[in-house]
Coordinates of C-alpha atoms in Angstrom, one line a residue:
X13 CA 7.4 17.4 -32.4
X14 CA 9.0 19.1 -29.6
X15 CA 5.2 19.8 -27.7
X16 CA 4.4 16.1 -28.0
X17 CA 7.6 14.9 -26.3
X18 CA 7.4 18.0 -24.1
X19 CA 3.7 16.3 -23.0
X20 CA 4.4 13.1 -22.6
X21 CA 7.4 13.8 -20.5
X22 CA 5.4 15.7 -18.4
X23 CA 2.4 12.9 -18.0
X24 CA 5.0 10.1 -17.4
X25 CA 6.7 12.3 -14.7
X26 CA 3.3 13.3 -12.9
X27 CA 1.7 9.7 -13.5
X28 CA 5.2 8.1 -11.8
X29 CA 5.0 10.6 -9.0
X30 CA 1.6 9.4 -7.6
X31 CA 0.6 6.2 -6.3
X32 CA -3.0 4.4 -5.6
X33 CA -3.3 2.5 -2.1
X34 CA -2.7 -1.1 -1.8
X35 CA -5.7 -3.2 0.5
X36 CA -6.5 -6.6 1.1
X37 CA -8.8 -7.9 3.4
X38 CA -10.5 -10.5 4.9
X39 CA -14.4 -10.8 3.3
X40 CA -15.8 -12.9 5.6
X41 CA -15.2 -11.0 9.2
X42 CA -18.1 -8.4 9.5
X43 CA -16.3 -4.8 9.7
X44 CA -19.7 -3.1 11.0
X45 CA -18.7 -5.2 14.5
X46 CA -15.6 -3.0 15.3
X47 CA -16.9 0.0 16.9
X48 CA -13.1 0.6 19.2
X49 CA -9.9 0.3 19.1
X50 CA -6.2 -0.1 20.6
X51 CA -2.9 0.1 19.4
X52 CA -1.1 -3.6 18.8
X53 CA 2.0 -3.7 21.4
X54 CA 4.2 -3.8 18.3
X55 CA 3.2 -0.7 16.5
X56 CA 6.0 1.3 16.1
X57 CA 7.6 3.3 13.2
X58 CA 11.2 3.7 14.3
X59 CA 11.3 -0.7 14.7
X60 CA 11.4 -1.2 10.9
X61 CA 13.6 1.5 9.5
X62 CA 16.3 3.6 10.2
X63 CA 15.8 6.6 8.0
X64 CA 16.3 10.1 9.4
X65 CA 12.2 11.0 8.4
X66 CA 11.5 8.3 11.1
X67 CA 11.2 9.4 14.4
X68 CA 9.3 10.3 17.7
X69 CA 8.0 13.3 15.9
X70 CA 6.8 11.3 12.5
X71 CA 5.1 8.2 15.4
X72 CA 3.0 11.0 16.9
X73 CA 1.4 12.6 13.5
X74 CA 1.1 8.5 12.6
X75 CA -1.1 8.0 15.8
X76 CA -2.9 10.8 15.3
X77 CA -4.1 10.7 12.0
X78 CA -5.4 7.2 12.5
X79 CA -7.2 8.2 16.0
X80 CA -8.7 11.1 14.3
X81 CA -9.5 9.1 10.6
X82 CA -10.6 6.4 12.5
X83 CA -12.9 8.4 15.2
X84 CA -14.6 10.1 12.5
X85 CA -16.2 6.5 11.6
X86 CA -17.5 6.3 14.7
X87 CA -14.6 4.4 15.9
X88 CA -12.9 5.0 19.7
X89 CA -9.6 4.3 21.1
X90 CA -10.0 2.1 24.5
X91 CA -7.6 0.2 26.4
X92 CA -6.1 -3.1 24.6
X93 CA -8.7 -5.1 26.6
X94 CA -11.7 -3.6 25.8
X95 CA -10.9 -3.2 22.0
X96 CA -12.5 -4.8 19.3
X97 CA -9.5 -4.3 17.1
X98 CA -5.9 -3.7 17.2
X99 CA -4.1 -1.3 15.4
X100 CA -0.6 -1.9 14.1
X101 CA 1.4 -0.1 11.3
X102 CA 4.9 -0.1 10.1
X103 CA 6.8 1.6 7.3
X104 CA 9.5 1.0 5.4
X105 CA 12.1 2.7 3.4
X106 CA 13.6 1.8 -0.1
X107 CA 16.0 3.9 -2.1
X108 CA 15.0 4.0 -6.1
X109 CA 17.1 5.2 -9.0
X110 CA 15.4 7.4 -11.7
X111 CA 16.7 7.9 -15.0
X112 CA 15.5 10.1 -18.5
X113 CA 17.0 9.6 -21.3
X114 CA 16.2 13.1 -23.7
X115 CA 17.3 12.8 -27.8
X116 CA 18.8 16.4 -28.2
X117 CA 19.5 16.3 -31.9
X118 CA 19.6 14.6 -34.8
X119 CA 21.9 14.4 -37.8
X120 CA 22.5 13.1 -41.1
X121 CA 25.7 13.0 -43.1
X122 CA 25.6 12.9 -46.7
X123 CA 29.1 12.1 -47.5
X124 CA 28.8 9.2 -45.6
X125 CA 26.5 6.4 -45.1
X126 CA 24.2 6.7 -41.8
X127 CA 22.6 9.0 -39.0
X128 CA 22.8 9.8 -35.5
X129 CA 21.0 10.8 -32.8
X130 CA 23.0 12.5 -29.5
X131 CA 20.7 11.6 -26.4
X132 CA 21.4 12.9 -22.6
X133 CA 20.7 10.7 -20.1
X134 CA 20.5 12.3 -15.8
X135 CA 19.9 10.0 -13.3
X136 CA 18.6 11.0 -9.6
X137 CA 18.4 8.5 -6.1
X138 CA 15.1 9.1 -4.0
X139 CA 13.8 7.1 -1.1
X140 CA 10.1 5.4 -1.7
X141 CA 8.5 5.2 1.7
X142 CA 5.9 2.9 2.7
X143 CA 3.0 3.4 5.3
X144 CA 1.5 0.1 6.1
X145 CA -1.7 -0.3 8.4
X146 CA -2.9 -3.6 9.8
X147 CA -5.8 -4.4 11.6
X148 CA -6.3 -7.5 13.7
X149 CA -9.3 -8.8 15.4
X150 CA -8.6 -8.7 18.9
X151 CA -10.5 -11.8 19.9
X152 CA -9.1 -14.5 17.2
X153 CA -5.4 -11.7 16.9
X154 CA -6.1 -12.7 13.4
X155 CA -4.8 -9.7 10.6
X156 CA -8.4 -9.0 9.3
X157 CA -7.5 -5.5 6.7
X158 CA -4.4 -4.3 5.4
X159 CA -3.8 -1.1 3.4
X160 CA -0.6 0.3 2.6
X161 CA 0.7 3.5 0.0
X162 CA 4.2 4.5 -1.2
X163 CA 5.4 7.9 -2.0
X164 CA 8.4 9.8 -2.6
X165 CA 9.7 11.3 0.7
X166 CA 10.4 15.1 0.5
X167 CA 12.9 16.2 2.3
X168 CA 13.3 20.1 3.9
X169 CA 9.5 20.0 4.9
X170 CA 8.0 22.2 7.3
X171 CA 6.4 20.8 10.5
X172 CA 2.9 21.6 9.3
X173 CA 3.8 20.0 5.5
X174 CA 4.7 17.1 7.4
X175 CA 1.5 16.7 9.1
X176 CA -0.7 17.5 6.1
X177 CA 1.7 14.6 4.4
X178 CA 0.6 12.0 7.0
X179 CA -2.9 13.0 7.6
X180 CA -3.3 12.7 3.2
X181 CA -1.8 9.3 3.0
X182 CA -3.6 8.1 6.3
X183 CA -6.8 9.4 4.7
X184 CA -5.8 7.8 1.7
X185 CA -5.1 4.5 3.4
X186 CA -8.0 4.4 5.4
X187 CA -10.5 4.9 2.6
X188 CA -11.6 1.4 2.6
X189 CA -11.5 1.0 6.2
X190 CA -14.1 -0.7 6.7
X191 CA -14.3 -2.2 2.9
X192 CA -17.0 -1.0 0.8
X193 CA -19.3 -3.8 -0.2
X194 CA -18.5 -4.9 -3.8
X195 CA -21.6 -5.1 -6.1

């Protein structure tokens, strides 16, 4: 009984720690046109959120995980007026509350009627970041693809965990940039 509830504790807890990529997109512009790039005049990290995580530092591994995810597509960053697309992005932070309940015991009286279970209950506050990545066609400044992914934010990181944090979720993001054809 114990192993069961050990297990399923254990799924639930790695299941609620991950989190799939969000897109949406445009299926009539034809993504195979946008071979550059430029950043929007409004992309900027430290505009939407004042939490601690978010600063010059965290704008600069941003930039450069999209340059670098997006060059190895073939795609190059140019001045705004030469670019096929504009880049923008934009996070967001959200404090959560977590709580696990855990039955510790069970009893049963027989002198009276009845039975009872004692449960523990912890609860813990996280922040949920968001990472959101727009692109816009430069000509029409339409949005043409979104993506965006959540997480947990960890806190006491090392410069280089940091980096390997941002490049994963930008990699992650990026995945269906440009969208795969649906069959």
């Amino acid at each position: 009984m114990f192993k069961k509830l050990f297990m399923t504790s254990a799924l639930l807890l790695l299941s609620a720690c991950t989190s799939l990529p969000d897109w949406d997109y445009d299926k009539s512009v034809e993504f195979a046109n946008y071979k550059t790039f430029a950043w929007a005049p409004d992309a900027n990290l430290k505009s939407s959120t004042n939490d601690y995580q978010i600063n010059d530092l965290m704008e600069k591994r941003v930039r450069n995980a999209i340059t670098q995810n997006l060059s190895t597509q073939g795609i190059t960053l140019v001045a705004a007026d030469k670019a096929d697309m504009l880049v923008n992005y934009h996070a967001s932070v959200e404090r959560k509350i977590e709580a696990d309940t855990l039955s510790t015991s069970y009893g049963v009286r027989w002198n009276y009627w009845g039975w009872g279970v004692q449960t523990h209950t912890t609860t813990r506050e996280y922040d949920v970041g968001t990472l959101v990545i727009d692109v816009i066609d430069n000509a029409s400044k339409q949005l043409v693809w979104r993506g965006a992914k959540e997480g947990r934010l960890r806190t006491k990181q090392t410069p280089e965990q940091r980096d390997a944090s941002i490049n994963k979720t930008v990699t992650e993001i990026l995945e269906n940039f440009p969208p795969k054809p649906q069959y």
